[in-house]
Short mmCIF file of C-alpha atoms and ligand atoms in Angstrom, two decimals:
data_model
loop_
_atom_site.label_atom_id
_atom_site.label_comp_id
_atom_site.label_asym_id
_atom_site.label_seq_id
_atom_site.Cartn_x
_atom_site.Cartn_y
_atom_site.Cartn_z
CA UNK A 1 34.27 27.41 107.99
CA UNK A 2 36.50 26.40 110.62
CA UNK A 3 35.62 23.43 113.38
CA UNK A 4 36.53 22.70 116.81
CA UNK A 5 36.52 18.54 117.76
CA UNK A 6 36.70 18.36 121.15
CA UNK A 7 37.34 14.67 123.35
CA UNK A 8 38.21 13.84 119.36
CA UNK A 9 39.15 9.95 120.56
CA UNK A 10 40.34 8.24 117.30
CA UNK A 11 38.42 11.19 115.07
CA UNK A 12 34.93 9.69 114.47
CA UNK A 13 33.74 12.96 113.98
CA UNK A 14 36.48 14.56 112.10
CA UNK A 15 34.98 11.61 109.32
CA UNK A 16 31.71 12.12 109.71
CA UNK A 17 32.93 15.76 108.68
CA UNK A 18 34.77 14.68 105.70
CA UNK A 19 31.77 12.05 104.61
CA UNK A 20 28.73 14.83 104.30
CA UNK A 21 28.45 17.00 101.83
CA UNK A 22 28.39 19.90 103.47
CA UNK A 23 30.91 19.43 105.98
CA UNK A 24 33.88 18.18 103.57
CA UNK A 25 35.38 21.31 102.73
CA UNK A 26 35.44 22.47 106.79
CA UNK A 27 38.63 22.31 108.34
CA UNK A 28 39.30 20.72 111.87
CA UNK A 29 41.51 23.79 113.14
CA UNK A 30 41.60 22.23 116.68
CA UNK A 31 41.38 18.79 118.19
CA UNK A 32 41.42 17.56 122.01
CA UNK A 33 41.90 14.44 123.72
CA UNK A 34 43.81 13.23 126.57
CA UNK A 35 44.55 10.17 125.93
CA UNK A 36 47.19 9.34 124.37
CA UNK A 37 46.35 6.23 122.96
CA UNK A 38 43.53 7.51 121.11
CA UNK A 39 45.60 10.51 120.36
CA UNK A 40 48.26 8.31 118.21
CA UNK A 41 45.46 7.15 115.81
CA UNK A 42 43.81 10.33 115.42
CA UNK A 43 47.44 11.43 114.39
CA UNK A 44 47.78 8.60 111.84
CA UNK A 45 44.04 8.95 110.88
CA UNK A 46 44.76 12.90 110.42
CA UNK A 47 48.47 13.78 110.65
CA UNK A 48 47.76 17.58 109.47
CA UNK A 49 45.37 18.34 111.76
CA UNK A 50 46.22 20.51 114.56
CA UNK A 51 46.13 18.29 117.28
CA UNK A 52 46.35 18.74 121.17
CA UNK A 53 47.05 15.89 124.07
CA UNK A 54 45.46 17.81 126.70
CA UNK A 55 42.70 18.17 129.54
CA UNK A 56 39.98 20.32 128.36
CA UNK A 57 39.77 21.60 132.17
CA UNK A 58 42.43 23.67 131.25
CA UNK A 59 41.29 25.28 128.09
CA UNK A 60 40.93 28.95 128.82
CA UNK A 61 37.84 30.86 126.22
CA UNK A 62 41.04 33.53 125.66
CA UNK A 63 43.02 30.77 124.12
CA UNK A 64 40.43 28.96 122.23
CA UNK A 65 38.78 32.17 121.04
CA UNK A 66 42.20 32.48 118.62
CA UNK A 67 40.78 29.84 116.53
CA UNK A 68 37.40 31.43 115.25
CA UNK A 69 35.43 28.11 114.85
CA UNK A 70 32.13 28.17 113.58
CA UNK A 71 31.73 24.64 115.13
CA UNK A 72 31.92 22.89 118.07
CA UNK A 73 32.08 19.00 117.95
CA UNK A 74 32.14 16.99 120.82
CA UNK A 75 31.41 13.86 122.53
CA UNK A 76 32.21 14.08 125.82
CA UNK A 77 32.77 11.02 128.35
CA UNK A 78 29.66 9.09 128.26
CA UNK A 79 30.08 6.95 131.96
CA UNK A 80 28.16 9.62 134.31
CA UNK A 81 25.31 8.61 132.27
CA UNK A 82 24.99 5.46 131.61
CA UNK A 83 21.97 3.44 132.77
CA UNK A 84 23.76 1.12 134.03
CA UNK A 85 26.59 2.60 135.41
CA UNK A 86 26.30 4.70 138.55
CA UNK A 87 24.94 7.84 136.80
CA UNK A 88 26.73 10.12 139.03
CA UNK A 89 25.86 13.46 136.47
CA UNK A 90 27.48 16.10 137.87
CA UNK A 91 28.88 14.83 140.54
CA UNK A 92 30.89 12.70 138.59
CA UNK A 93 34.59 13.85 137.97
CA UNK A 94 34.72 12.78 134.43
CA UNK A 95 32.22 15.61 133.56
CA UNK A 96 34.19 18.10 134.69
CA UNK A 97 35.45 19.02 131.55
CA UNK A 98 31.86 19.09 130.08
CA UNK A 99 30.69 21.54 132.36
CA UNK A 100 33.78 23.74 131.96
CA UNK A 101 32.78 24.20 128.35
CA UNK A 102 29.02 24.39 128.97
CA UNK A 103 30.13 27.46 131.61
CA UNK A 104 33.03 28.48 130.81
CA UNK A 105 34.08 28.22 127.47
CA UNK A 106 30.37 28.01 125.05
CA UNK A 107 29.22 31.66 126.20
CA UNK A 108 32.72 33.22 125.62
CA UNK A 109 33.29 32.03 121.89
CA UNK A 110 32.33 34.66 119.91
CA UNK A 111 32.86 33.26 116.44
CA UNK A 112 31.08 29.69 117.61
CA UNK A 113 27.60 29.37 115.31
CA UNK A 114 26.82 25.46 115.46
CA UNK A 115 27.32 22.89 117.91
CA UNK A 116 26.86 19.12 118.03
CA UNK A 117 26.76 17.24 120.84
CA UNK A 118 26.80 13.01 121.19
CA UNK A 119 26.61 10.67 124.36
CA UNK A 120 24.45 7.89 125.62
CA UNK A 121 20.61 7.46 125.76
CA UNK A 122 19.90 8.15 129.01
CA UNK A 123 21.88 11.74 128.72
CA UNK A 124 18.72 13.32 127.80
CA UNK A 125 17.37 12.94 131.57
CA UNK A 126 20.55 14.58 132.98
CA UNK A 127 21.09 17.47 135.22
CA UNK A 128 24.02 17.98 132.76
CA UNK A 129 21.57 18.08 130.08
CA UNK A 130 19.35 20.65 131.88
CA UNK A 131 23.02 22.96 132.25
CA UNK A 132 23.56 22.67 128.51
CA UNK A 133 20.16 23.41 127.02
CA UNK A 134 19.82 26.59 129.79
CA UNK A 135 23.57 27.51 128.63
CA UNK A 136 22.48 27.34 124.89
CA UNK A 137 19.27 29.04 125.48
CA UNK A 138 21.13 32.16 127.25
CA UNK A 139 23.68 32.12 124.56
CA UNK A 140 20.96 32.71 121.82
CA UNK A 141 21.16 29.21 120.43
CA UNK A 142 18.55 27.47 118.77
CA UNK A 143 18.71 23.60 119.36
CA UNK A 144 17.01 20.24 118.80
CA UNK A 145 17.64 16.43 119.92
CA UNK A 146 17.41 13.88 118.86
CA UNK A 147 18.12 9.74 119.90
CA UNK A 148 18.91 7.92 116.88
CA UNK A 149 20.75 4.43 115.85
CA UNK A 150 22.23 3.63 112.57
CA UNK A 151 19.03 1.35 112.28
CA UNK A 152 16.85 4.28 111.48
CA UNK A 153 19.16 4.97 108.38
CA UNK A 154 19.43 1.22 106.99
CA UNK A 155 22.73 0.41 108.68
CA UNK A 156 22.53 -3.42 110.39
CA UNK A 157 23.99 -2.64 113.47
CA UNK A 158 22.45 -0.95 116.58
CA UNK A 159 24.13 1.87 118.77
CA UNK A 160 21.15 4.25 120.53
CA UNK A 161 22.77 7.58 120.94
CA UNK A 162 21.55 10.83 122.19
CA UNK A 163 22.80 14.24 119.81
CA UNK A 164 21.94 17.90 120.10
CA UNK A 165 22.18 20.23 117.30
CA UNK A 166 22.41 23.52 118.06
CA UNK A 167 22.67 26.85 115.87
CA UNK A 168 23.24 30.61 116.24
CA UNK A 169 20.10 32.67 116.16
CA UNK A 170 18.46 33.76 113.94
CA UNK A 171 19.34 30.45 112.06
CA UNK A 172 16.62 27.92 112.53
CA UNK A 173 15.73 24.45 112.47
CA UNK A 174 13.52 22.78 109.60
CA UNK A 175 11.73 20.16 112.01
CA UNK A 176 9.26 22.58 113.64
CA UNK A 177 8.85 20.77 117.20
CA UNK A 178 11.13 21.24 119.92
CA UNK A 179 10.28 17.17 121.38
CA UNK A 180 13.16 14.72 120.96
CA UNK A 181 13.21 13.09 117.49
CA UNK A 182 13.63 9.39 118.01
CA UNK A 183 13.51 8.30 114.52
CA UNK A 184 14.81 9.26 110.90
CA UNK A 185 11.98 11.12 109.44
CA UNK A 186 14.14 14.09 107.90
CA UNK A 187 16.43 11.83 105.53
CA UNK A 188 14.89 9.11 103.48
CA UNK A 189 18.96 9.16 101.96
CA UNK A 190 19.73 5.54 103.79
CA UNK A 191 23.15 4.07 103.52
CA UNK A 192 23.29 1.24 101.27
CA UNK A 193 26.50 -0.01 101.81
CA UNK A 194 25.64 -1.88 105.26
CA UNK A 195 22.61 -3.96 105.00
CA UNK A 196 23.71 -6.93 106.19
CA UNK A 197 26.37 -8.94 108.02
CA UNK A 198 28.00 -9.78 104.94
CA UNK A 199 28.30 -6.53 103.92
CA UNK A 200 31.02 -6.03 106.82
CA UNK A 201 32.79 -9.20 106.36
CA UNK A 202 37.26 -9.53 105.74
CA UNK A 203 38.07 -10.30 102.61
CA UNK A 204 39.30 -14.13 102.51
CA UNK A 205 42.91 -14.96 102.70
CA UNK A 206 42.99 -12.72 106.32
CA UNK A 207 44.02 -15.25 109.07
CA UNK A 208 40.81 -15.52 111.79
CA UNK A 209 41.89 -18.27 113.82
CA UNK A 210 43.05 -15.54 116.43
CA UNK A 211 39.45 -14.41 116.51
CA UNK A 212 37.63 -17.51 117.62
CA UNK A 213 36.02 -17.98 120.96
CA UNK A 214 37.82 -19.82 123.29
CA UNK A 215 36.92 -23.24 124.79
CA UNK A 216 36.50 -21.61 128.45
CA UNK A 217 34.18 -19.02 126.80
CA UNK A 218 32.29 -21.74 124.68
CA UNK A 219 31.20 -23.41 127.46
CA UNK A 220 30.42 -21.00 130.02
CA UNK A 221 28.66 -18.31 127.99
CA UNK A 222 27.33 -19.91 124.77
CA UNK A 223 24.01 -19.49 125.74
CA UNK A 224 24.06 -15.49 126.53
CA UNK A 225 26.06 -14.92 123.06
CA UNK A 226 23.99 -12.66 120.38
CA UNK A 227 25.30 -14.96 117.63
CA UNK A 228 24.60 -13.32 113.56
CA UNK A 229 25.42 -15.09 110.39
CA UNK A 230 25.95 -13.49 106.76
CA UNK A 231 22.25 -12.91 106.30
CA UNK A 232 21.42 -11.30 109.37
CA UNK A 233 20.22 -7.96 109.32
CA UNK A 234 21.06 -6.59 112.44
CA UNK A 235 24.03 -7.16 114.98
CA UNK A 236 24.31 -5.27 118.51
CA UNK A 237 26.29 -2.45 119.60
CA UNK A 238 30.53 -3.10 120.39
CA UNK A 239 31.15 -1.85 123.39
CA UNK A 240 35.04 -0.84 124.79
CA UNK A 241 34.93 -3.76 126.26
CA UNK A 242 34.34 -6.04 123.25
CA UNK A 243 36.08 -9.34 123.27
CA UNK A 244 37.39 -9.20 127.31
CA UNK A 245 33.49 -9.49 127.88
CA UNK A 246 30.90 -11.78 125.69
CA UNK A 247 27.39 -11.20 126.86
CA UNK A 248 25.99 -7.52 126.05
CA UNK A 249 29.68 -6.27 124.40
CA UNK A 250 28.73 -7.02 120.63
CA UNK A 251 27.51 -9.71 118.59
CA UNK A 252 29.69 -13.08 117.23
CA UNK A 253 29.70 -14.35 114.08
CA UNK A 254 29.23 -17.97 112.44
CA UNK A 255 29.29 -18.93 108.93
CA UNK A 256 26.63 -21.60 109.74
CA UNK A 257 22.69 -20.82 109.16
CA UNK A 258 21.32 -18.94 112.29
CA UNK A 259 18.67 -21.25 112.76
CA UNK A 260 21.44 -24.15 113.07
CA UNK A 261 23.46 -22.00 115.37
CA UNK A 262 20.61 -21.25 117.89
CA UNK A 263 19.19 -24.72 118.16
CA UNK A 264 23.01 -25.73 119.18
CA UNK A 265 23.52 -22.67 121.43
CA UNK A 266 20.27 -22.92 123.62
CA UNK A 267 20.60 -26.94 124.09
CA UNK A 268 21.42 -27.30 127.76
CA UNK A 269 23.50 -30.04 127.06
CA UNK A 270 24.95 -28.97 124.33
CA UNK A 271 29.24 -30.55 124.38
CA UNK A 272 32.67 -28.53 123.57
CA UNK A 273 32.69 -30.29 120.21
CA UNK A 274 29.72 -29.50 119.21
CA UNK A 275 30.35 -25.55 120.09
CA UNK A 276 33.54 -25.81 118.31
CA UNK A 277 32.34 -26.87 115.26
CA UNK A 278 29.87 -23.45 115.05
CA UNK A 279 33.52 -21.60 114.78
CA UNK A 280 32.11 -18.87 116.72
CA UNK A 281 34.41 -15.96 116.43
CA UNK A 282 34.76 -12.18 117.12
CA UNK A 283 34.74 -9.59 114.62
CA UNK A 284 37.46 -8.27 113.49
CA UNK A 285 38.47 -4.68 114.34
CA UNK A 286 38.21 -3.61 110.69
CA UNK A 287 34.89 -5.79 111.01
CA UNK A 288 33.14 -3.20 113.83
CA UNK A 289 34.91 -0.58 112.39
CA UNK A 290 33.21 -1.48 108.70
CA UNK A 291 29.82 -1.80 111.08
CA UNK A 292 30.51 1.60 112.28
CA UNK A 293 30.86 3.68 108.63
CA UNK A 294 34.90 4.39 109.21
CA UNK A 295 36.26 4.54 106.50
CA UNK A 296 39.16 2.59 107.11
CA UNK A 297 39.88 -0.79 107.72
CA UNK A 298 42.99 -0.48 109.73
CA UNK A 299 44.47 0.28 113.15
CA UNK A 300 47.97 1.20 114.44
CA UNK A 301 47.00 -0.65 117.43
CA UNK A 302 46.05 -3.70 118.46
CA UNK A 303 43.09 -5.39 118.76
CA UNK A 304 42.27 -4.70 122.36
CA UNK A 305 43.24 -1.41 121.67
CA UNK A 306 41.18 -0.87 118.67
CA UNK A 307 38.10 -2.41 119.94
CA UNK A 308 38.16 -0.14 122.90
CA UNK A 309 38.90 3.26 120.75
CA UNK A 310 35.91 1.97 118.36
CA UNK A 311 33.45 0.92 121.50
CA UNK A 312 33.98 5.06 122.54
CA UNK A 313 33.54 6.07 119.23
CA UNK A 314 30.55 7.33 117.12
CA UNK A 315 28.96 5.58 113.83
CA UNK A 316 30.93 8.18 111.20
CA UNK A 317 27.07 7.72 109.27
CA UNK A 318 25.11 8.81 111.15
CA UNK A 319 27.20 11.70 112.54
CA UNK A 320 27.44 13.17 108.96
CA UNK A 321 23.93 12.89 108.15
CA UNK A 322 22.86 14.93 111.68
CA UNK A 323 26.16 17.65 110.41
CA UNK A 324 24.05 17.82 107.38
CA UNK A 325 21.57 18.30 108.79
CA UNK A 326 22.63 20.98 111.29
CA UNK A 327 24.60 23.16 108.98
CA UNK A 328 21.33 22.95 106.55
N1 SAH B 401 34.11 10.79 119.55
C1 SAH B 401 35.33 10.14 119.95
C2 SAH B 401 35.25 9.40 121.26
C3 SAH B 401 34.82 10.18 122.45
S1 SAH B 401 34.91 9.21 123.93
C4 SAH B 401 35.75 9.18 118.85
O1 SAH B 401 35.22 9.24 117.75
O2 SAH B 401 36.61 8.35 119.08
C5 SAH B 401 35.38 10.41 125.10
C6 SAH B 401 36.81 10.89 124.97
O3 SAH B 401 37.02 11.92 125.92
C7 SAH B 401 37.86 9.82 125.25
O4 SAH B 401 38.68 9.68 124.12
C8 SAH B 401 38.67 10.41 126.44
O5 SAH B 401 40.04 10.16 126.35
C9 SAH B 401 38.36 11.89 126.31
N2 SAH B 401 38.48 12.68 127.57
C10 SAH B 401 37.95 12.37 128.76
N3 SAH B 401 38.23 13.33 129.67
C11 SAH B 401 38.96 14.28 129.02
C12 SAH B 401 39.56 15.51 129.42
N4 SAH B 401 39.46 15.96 130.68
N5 SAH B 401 40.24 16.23 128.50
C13 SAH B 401 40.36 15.77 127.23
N6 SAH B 401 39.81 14.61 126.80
C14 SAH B 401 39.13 13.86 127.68
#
């Protein structure tokens, strides 16, 4: 079978692909992205794939029919819809391209059998959404939602997404109703490898000093920070914007006992020595990717730049559990 991975970013689903057992002998025949940043670690992430810097605008069905994908991929830009954004829909620019495919290109691809589709909670009360479910319906598509996080599957890091699964008729679904699925009660198969903090954590000997929380940030913010510790069992979801931004952009990490930590943190009158000493720092970018399934633990970028391909990205996990699912 042959797959299509459109707005591919740095490839998060192209893994997910290669991580679930029935997806790992597909091949990505075509991948899209405009931006080139993104575009140079997909390339190093996947140097043989067939790769495209372009604006999916201008994708004509003629040209993309030459492929004969099975499967469509996609995670298109997620800002339109998020809650608290403006949540412009379709009268945002940036789903432009979405629409084009929804119209324009989904009911002219003859060969196309299953699609999966990510973005934001808060998607699934979109016009856009309404446009893609009618599109699929009048294409002869079976589909089903779903809004998961890599909580529901074991994983100690949270990241709500919305996904639609969709397949050719007469292939069906196994879950029965058509209602959004909002937990992981088709795979009991959790991923082990994630449990806790510690389970993401740099080996020793890499240099962290570069990660720690500045004194500025210390004072002004330490009491909005969501601050975990090896044994925690959960962390929150990195965001693009990870590490310019400290409250609601990711969690920070001590080495110190979280009960320790939060007594120090809330204390009004809590002094810059006394923050200091917590050694609050960011995760590394091998860290969130480690949070997020990749399986890689580098970047040909730097950290900015790797935090803010990561914060777009999808967990690879969870991804190849729902492919399993789909092509099932
Ligand atoms: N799933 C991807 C991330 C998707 S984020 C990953 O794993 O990294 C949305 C992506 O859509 C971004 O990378 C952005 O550059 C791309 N994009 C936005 N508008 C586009 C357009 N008109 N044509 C092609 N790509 C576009």
């Amino acid at each position: 079978m042959r797959a299509i991975e459109l707005f591919s970013g740095i490839g998060g689903m192209h893994f997910a692909l290669k991580e679930c057992d029935l997806g790992k002998n597909i091949e990505v025949v075509l991948s899209v992205d405009i931006n080139p940043v993104a575009n140079n670690v997909y390339r190093h992430f996947f140097p043989l794939t067939n790769h495209k810097e372009l604006n999916i605008l201008k994708i004509k069905p003629e040209q993309i029919n030459t492929y004969n994908a099975d499967i469509l991929l996609m995670s298109p830009p997620c800002q339109p819809f998020t809650r608290n954004g403006l949540v412009k829909d379709i009268n945002d620019e940036r789903t432009k391209p979405f629409l084009h495919i929804i119209k324009n290109l989904i009911p002219q691809l003859k060969s196309l059998k299953y699609i999966l589709v990510e973005n934001v909670k808060g998607f699934e009360c979109s016009i856009t959404r309404g446009e893609l479910v009618n599109s699929l319906k009048q294409c002869g598509f079976n589909y089903r939602e779903f809004i998961l996080s890599p909580t529901h599957f074991g994983i100690c890091n949270s990241r709500t997404r919305y996904y639609l699964l969709a397949k050719k008729e007469p292939m069906d679904f196994v879950i029965t109703s058509n209602e959004i699925v909002c937990e992981n009660t088709w795979d009991t198969n959790l991923y082990k490898s994630i449990k806790k903090v510690s389970d993401v954590l740099c080996e020793s000997g890499v240099n962290l000093e570069k990660y720690l929380l500045n004194d500025n940030i210390l004072l002004k913010y330490h009491k909005v920070l969501d601050v975990v510790s090896k044994d925690s069992d959960r962390s929150c979801c990195f965001t693009r914007s990870y590490s310019t931004y400290v409250h609601g952009t990711g969690s920070i990490f001590s080495n110190l006992e979280h009960e320790k930590i939060q007594k120090i943190i809330k204390n009004d009158n809590c002094d810059l020595e006394t923050l200091k000493s917590l050694k609050l720092r960011f995760f590394t970018p091998s860290e969130v990717a480690k949070f997020m399934c990749f399986p890689i633990s580098s970047f040909p970028v730097s950290d900015k730049k790797a935090y803010q391909l990561l914060g777009n990205s999808v967990n690879v996990y969870v991804v190849s559990r729902l492919i399993n699912l789909l092509l099932s």
